[in-house]
Amino acid sequence: MDERYSKSIHRTGRIGLVIGIAFMLGIPAVTCMVFDVWPKSVAEVMTVGAGLLAVFIPTAIAEVFAYTPVLGSSAYITFLTGNVSNLKLPVVINAQTLTDTTQGTDEGDTIAAIGVAISSIVTTLIIVAGVILMVPLKPILTSNAVQTATTYLLPSLFGGIFLSYMSEECGEYIAKNKPLTAVVPLILVFVVNAFYPLSGKEGFVVIACMVLNVICAYALYKMGVIKMIPKTSLKKDTAAAEQKKD
């Protein structure tokens, strides 16, 4: 990656995150100051928020490790604006697929940044329009048809991500039998969940599955089950086969 671009994007991203954190913490602080409703003690805040922190801290850590290799430098604006797994990640994957760019390259990183930026702008515009039109559209938004459709929104998004994972394309390579890396983690999760419900522990489960997935991928690669085949060689073989037919 170009060194100037890398330094620029990291500097801008860090400044943006600091500003974002300042707003997130500053607005509640100003509200508490104006209405004089400060918490009695830090212990009280930790007691009330312990349940949420136990769920969201591991989940946030897992998302950073799992999604940053895909998001690249767009991770800054992605984690700042939110909707990572249900919006930003599918946008990046689809954008890179449509433009035939590879994760980890300058082109793929640029496409990811453009995709996330446009997605954030569109999301903001939709939210503004939703706030303005909330009352006029209330009968439609509360209808049974819309309520039923929204229940399938998140599963459909994760279904799209799962299908992209099942694809054997890995940038400039074809990873033959790549989906096999998910077999052991999936079986283990189902078995463990049958005897010990994992609800509320999703963050820890994701981290554990990430490690297990990497181990399985490495083991299958060393065993020769997973084979990394350059796309260029496949194109040459296809061209050679077509010439033989002619």
One Martini backbone bead per residue (centre of mass of N, CA, C, O) as a GRO file, in nm:
protein
  246
    1MET     BB    1   0.099   0.034   0.019
    2ASP     BB    2   0.080   0.355   0.018
    3GLU     BB    3   0.235   0.549   0.249
    4ARG     BB    4   0.074   0.815   0.233
    5TYR     BB    5  -0.206   0.690   0.246
    6SER     BB    6  -0.172   0.537   0.510
    7LYS     BB    7  -0.108   0.779   0.694
    8SER     BB    8  -0.358   0.947   0.625
    9ILE     BB    9  -0.583   0.741   0.706
   10HIS     BB   10  -0.490   0.702   1.001
   11ARG     BB   11  -0.504   0.993   1.091
   12THR     BB   12  -0.800   1.046   1.017
   13GLY     BB   13  -0.922   0.809   1.178
   14ARG     BB   14  -0.826   0.894   1.462
   15ILE     BB   15  -0.955   1.170   1.468
   16GLY     BB   16  -1.246   1.070   1.422
   17LEU     BB   17  -1.263   0.890   1.677
   18VAL     BB   18  -1.213   1.112   1.885
   19ILE     BB   19  -1.457   1.283   1.806
   20GLY     BB   20  -1.671   1.065   1.844
   21ILE     BB   21  -1.614   1.010   2.147
   22ALA     BB   22  -1.665   1.299   2.241
   23PHE     BB   23  -1.966   1.299   2.161
   24MET     BB   24  -2.063   1.041   2.313
   25LEU     BB   25  -1.965   1.163   2.598
   26GLY     BB   26  -2.055   1.469   2.588
   27ILE     BB   27  -2.363   1.465   2.570
   28PRO     BB   28  -2.423   1.323   2.843
   29ALA     BB   29  -2.261   1.526   3.013
   30VAL     BB   30  -2.431   1.777   2.944
   31THR     BB   31  -2.700   1.663   3.040
   32CYS     BB   32  -2.612   1.620   3.336
   33MET     BB   33  -2.539   1.918   3.385
   34VAL     BB   34  -2.812   2.059   3.320
   35PHE     BB   35  -2.996   1.838   3.508
   36ASP     BB   36  -2.850   1.712   3.747
   37VAL     BB   37  -2.777   1.364   3.672
   38TRP     BB   38  -2.556   1.231   3.819
   39PRO     BB   39  -2.396   0.981   3.912
   40LYS     BB   40  -2.303   0.868   4.220
   41SER     BB   41  -2.115   0.632   4.089
   42VAL     BB   42  -1.908   0.413   3.933
   43ALA     BB   43  -2.026   0.156   4.057
   44GLU     BB   44  -2.313   0.200   3.953
   45VAL     BB   45  -2.248   0.192   3.654
   46MET     BB   46  -2.117  -0.093   3.653
   47THR     BB   47  -2.362  -0.246   3.760
   48VAL     BB   48  -2.561  -0.171   3.530
   49GLY     BB   49  -2.339  -0.237   3.280
   50ALA     BB   50  -2.229  -0.533   3.309
   51GLY     BB   51  -2.411  -0.696   3.119
   52LEU     BB   52  -2.343  -0.541   2.857
   53LEU     BB   53  -2.032  -0.564   2.868
   54ALA     BB   54  -2.019  -0.879   2.858
   55VAL     BB   55  -2.128  -0.877   2.558
   56PHE     BB   56  -1.988  -0.629   2.389
   57ILE     BB   57  -1.682  -0.656   2.427
   58PRO     BB   58  -1.631  -0.932   2.287
   59THR     BB   59  -1.776  -0.853   2.024
   60ALA     BB   60  -1.593  -0.614   1.949
   61ILE     BB   61  -1.329  -0.771   1.939
   62ALA     BB   62  -1.418  -0.976   1.725
   63GLU     BB   63  -1.482  -0.770   1.499
   64VAL     BB   64  -1.202  -0.652   1.465
   65PHE     BB   65  -1.054  -0.922   1.390
   66ALA     BB   66  -1.261  -1.019   1.160
   67TYR     BB   67  -1.310  -0.738   0.975
   68THR     BB   68  -1.047  -0.576   0.911
   69PRO     BB   69  -0.929  -0.746   0.672
   70VAL     BB   70  -1.176  -0.656   0.491
   71LEU     BB   71  -1.195  -0.338   0.538
   72GLY     BB   72  -0.951  -0.198   0.633
   73SER     BB   73  -0.944   0.146   0.641
   74SER     BB   74  -1.268   0.144   0.675
   75ALA     BB   75  -1.286   0.074   0.983
   76TYR     BB   76  -1.314   0.349   1.105
   77ILE     BB   77  -1.599   0.430   0.985
   78THR     BB   78  -1.742   0.170   1.060
   79PHE     BB   79  -1.710   0.178   1.380
   80LEU     BB   80  -1.837   0.465   1.403
   81THR     BB   81  -2.127   0.406   1.248
   82GLY     BB   82  -2.189   0.113   1.222
   83ASN     BB   83  -2.341  -0.157   1.101
   84VAL     BB   84  -2.147  -0.393   1.024
   85SER     BB   85  -2.276  -0.688   0.967
   86ASN     BB   86  -2.560  -0.563   0.829
   87LEU     BB   87  -2.391  -0.354   0.612
   88LYS     BB   88  -2.084  -0.291   0.565
   89LEU     BB   89  -1.979  -0.574   0.493
   90PRO     BB   90  -2.161  -0.631   0.246
   91VAL     BB   91  -2.067  -0.384   0.087
   92VAL     BB   92  -1.769  -0.460   0.058
   93ILE     BB   93  -1.800  -0.738  -0.072
   94ASN     BB   94  -1.969  -0.643  -0.319
   95ALA     BB   95  -1.776  -0.426  -0.426
   96GLN     BB   96  -1.533  -0.622  -0.475
   97THR     BB   97  -1.686  -0.813  -0.662
   98LEU     BB   98  -1.782  -0.607  -0.886
   99THR     BB   99  -1.463  -0.497  -0.923
  100ASP     BB  100  -1.246  -0.719  -0.895
  101THR     BB  101  -1.121  -0.710  -0.603
  102THR     BB  102  -0.874  -0.729  -0.341
  103GLN     BB  103  -0.793  -0.809  -0.045
  104GLY     BB  104  -0.512  -0.605   0.059
  105THR     BB  105  -0.530  -0.399  -0.160
  106ASP     BB  106  -0.542  -0.094  -0.292
  107GLU     BB  107  -0.806  -0.136  -0.448
  108GLY     BB  108  -0.974  -0.274  -0.224
  109ASP     BB  109  -0.944  -0.045  -0.015
  110THR     BB  110  -1.076   0.179  -0.183
  111ILE     BB  111  -1.350   0.042  -0.231
  112ALA     BB  112  -1.421   0.012   0.068
  113ALA     BB  113  -1.419   0.314   0.138
  114ILE     BB  114  -1.634   0.402  -0.065
  115GLY     BB  115  -1.862   0.213   0.025
  116VAL     BB  116  -1.882   0.311   0.322
  117ALA     BB  117  -1.926   0.611   0.268
  118ILE     BB  118  -2.186   0.583   0.102
  119SER     BB  119  -2.343   0.419   0.313
  120SER     BB  120  -2.339   0.642   0.532
  121ILE     BB  121  -2.486   0.859   0.371
  122VAL     BB  122  -2.742   0.699   0.306
  123THR     BB  123  -2.820   0.636   0.598
  124THR     BB  124  -2.852   0.929   0.688
  125LEU     BB  125  -3.073   1.006   0.483
  126ILE     BB  126  -3.277   0.792   0.579
  127ILE     BB  127  -3.303   0.891   0.867
  128VAL     BB  128  -3.402   1.172   0.801
  129ALA     BB  129  -3.649   1.076   0.639
  130GLY     BB  130  -3.771   0.909   0.872
  131VAL     BB  131  -3.818   1.141   1.069
  132ILE     BB  132  -4.001   1.313   0.879
  133LEU     BB  133  -4.192   1.042   0.787
  134MET     BB  134  -4.301   0.888   1.036
  135VAL     BB  135  -4.597   0.983   1.060
  136PRO     BB  136  -4.707   0.937   0.765
  137LEU     BB  137  -4.580   0.619   0.771
  138LYS     BB  138  -4.700   0.459   1.013
  139PRO     BB  139  -4.915   0.267   0.880
  140ILE     BB  140  -4.697   0.114   0.712
  141LEU     BB  141  -4.477   0.038   0.931
  142THR     BB  142  -4.720  -0.115   1.114
  143SER     BB  143  -4.769  -0.328   0.931
  144ASN     BB  144  -4.771  -0.664   0.882
  145ALA     BB  145  -4.590  -0.681   0.632
  146VAL     BB  146  -4.347  -0.519   0.743
  147GLN     BB  147  -4.301  -0.678   1.005
  148THR     BB  148  -4.242  -0.947   0.861
  149ALA     BB  149  -4.005  -0.852   0.679
  150THR     BB  150  -3.803  -0.759   0.910
  151THR     BB  151  -3.746  -1.054   1.022
  152TYR     BB  152  -3.566  -1.119   0.741
  153LEU     BB  153  -3.327  -0.924   0.719
  154LEU     BB  154  -3.087  -1.040   0.887
  155PRO     BB  155  -3.078  -1.329   0.769
  156SER     BB  156  -3.022  -1.234   0.475
  157LEU     BB  157  -2.750  -1.100   0.529
  158PHE     BB  158  -2.607  -1.351   0.653
  159GLY     BB  159  -2.655  -1.526   0.405
  160GLY     BB  160  -2.475  -1.361   0.214
  161ILE     BB  161  -2.214  -1.397   0.379
  162PHE     BB  162  -2.211  -1.707   0.374
  163LEU     BB  163  -2.196  -1.741   0.067
  164SER     BB  164  -1.926  -1.590   0.034
  165TYR     BB  165  -1.770  -1.794   0.212
  166MET     BB  166  -1.833  -2.050   0.026
  167SER     BB  167  -1.656  -1.934  -0.157
  168GLU     BB  168  -1.339  -2.005  -0.332
  169GLU     BB  169  -1.270  -1.716  -0.347
  170CYS     BB  170  -0.923  -1.552  -0.302
  171GLY     BB  171  -0.877  -1.337  -0.501
  172GLU     BB  172  -0.603  -1.471  -0.678
  173TYR     BB  173  -0.752  -1.727  -0.564
  174ILE     BB  174  -0.837  -2.077  -0.531
  175ALA     BB  175  -1.002  -2.238  -0.258
  176LYS     BB  176  -1.006  -2.554  -0.233
  177ASN     BB  177  -1.232  -2.652   0.013
  178LYS     BB  178  -1.290  -2.410   0.216
  179PRO     BB  179  -1.570  -2.483   0.363
  180LEU     BB  180  -1.441  -2.705   0.558
  181THR     BB  181  -1.350  -2.507   0.793
  182ALA     BB  182  -1.662  -2.495   0.921
  183VAL     BB  183  -1.739  -2.773   1.034
  184VAL     BB  184  -1.621  -2.793   1.322
  185PRO     BB  185  -1.736  -2.529   1.448
  186LEU     BB  186  -2.036  -2.597   1.397
  187ILE     BB  187  -2.053  -2.862   1.554
  188LEU     BB  188  -1.950  -2.752   1.824
  189VAL     BB  189  -2.171  -2.540   1.871
  190PHE     BB  190  -2.416  -2.734   1.866
  191VAL     BB  191  -2.323  -2.918   2.095
  192VAL     BB  192  -2.279  -2.712   2.319
  193ASN     BB  193  -2.566  -2.575   2.301
  194ALA     BB  194  -2.726  -2.834   2.388
  195PHE     BB  195  -2.584  -2.827   2.695
  196TYR     BB  196  -2.484  -2.506   2.664
  197PRO     BB  197  -2.603  -2.215   2.649
  198LEU     BB  198  -2.487  -1.924   2.441
  199SER     BB  199  -2.653  -1.706   2.540
  200GLY     BB  200  -2.464  -1.403   2.583
  201LYS     BB  201  -2.175  -1.542   2.445
  202GLU     BB  202  -2.100  -1.457   2.148
  203GLY     BB  203  -1.822  -1.321   2.166
  204PHE     BB  204  -1.664  -1.570   2.267
  205VAL     BB  205  -1.748  -1.759   2.036
  206VAL     BB  206  -1.623  -1.602   1.803
  207ILE     BB  207  -1.332  -1.613   1.898
  208ALA     BB  208  -1.309  -1.923   1.913
  209CYS     BB  209  -1.389  -1.975   1.611
  210MET     BB  210  -1.158  -1.823   1.482
  211VAL     BB  211  -0.930  -1.999   1.590
  212LEU     BB  212  -1.043  -2.271   1.487
  213ASN     BB  213  -1.054  -2.194   1.187
  214VAL     BB  214  -0.751  -2.151   1.148
  215ILE     BB  215  -0.662  -2.433   1.233
  216CYS     BB  216  -0.825  -2.587   1.019
  217ALA     BB  217  -0.703  -2.450   0.771
  218TYR     BB  218  -0.408  -2.533   0.826
  219ALA     BB  219  -0.451  -2.839   0.841
  220LEU     BB  220  -0.584  -2.876   0.556
  221TYR     BB  221  -0.347  -2.756   0.399
  222LYS     BB  222  -0.127  -2.960   0.497
  223MET     BB  223  -0.306  -3.213   0.392
  224GLY     BB  224  -0.430  -3.112   0.096
  225VAL     BB  225  -0.734  -3.027   0.091
  226ILE     BB  226  -0.634  -2.743   0.060
  227LYS     BB  227  -0.608  -2.543  -0.244
  228MET     BB  228  -0.397  -2.306  -0.398
  229ILE     BB  229  -0.517  -2.149  -0.696
  230PRO     BB  230  -0.433  -1.974  -0.947
  231LYS     BB  231  -0.610  -1.797  -1.177
  232THR     BB  232  -0.407  -1.795  -1.409
  233SER     BB  233  -0.389  -2.105  -1.443
  234LEU     BB  234  -0.689  -2.146  -1.508
  235LYS     BB  235  -0.692  -1.972  -1.763
  236LYS     BB  236  -0.481  -2.136  -1.917
  237ASP     BB  237  -0.634  -2.407  -1.910
  238THR     BB  238  -0.887  -2.303  -2.056
  239ALA     BB  239  -0.745  -2.207  -2.313
  240ALA     BB  240  -0.619  -2.482  -2.386
  241ALA     BB  241  -0.887  -2.638  -2.407
  242GLU     BB  242  -1.009  -2.463  -2.635
  243GLN     BB  243  -0.784  -2.518  -2.845
  244LYS     BB  244  -0.828  -2.826  -2.862
  245LYS     BB  245  -1.120  -2.809  -2.966
  246ASP     BB  246  -1.036  -2.637  -3.227
   0.00000   0.00000   0.00000
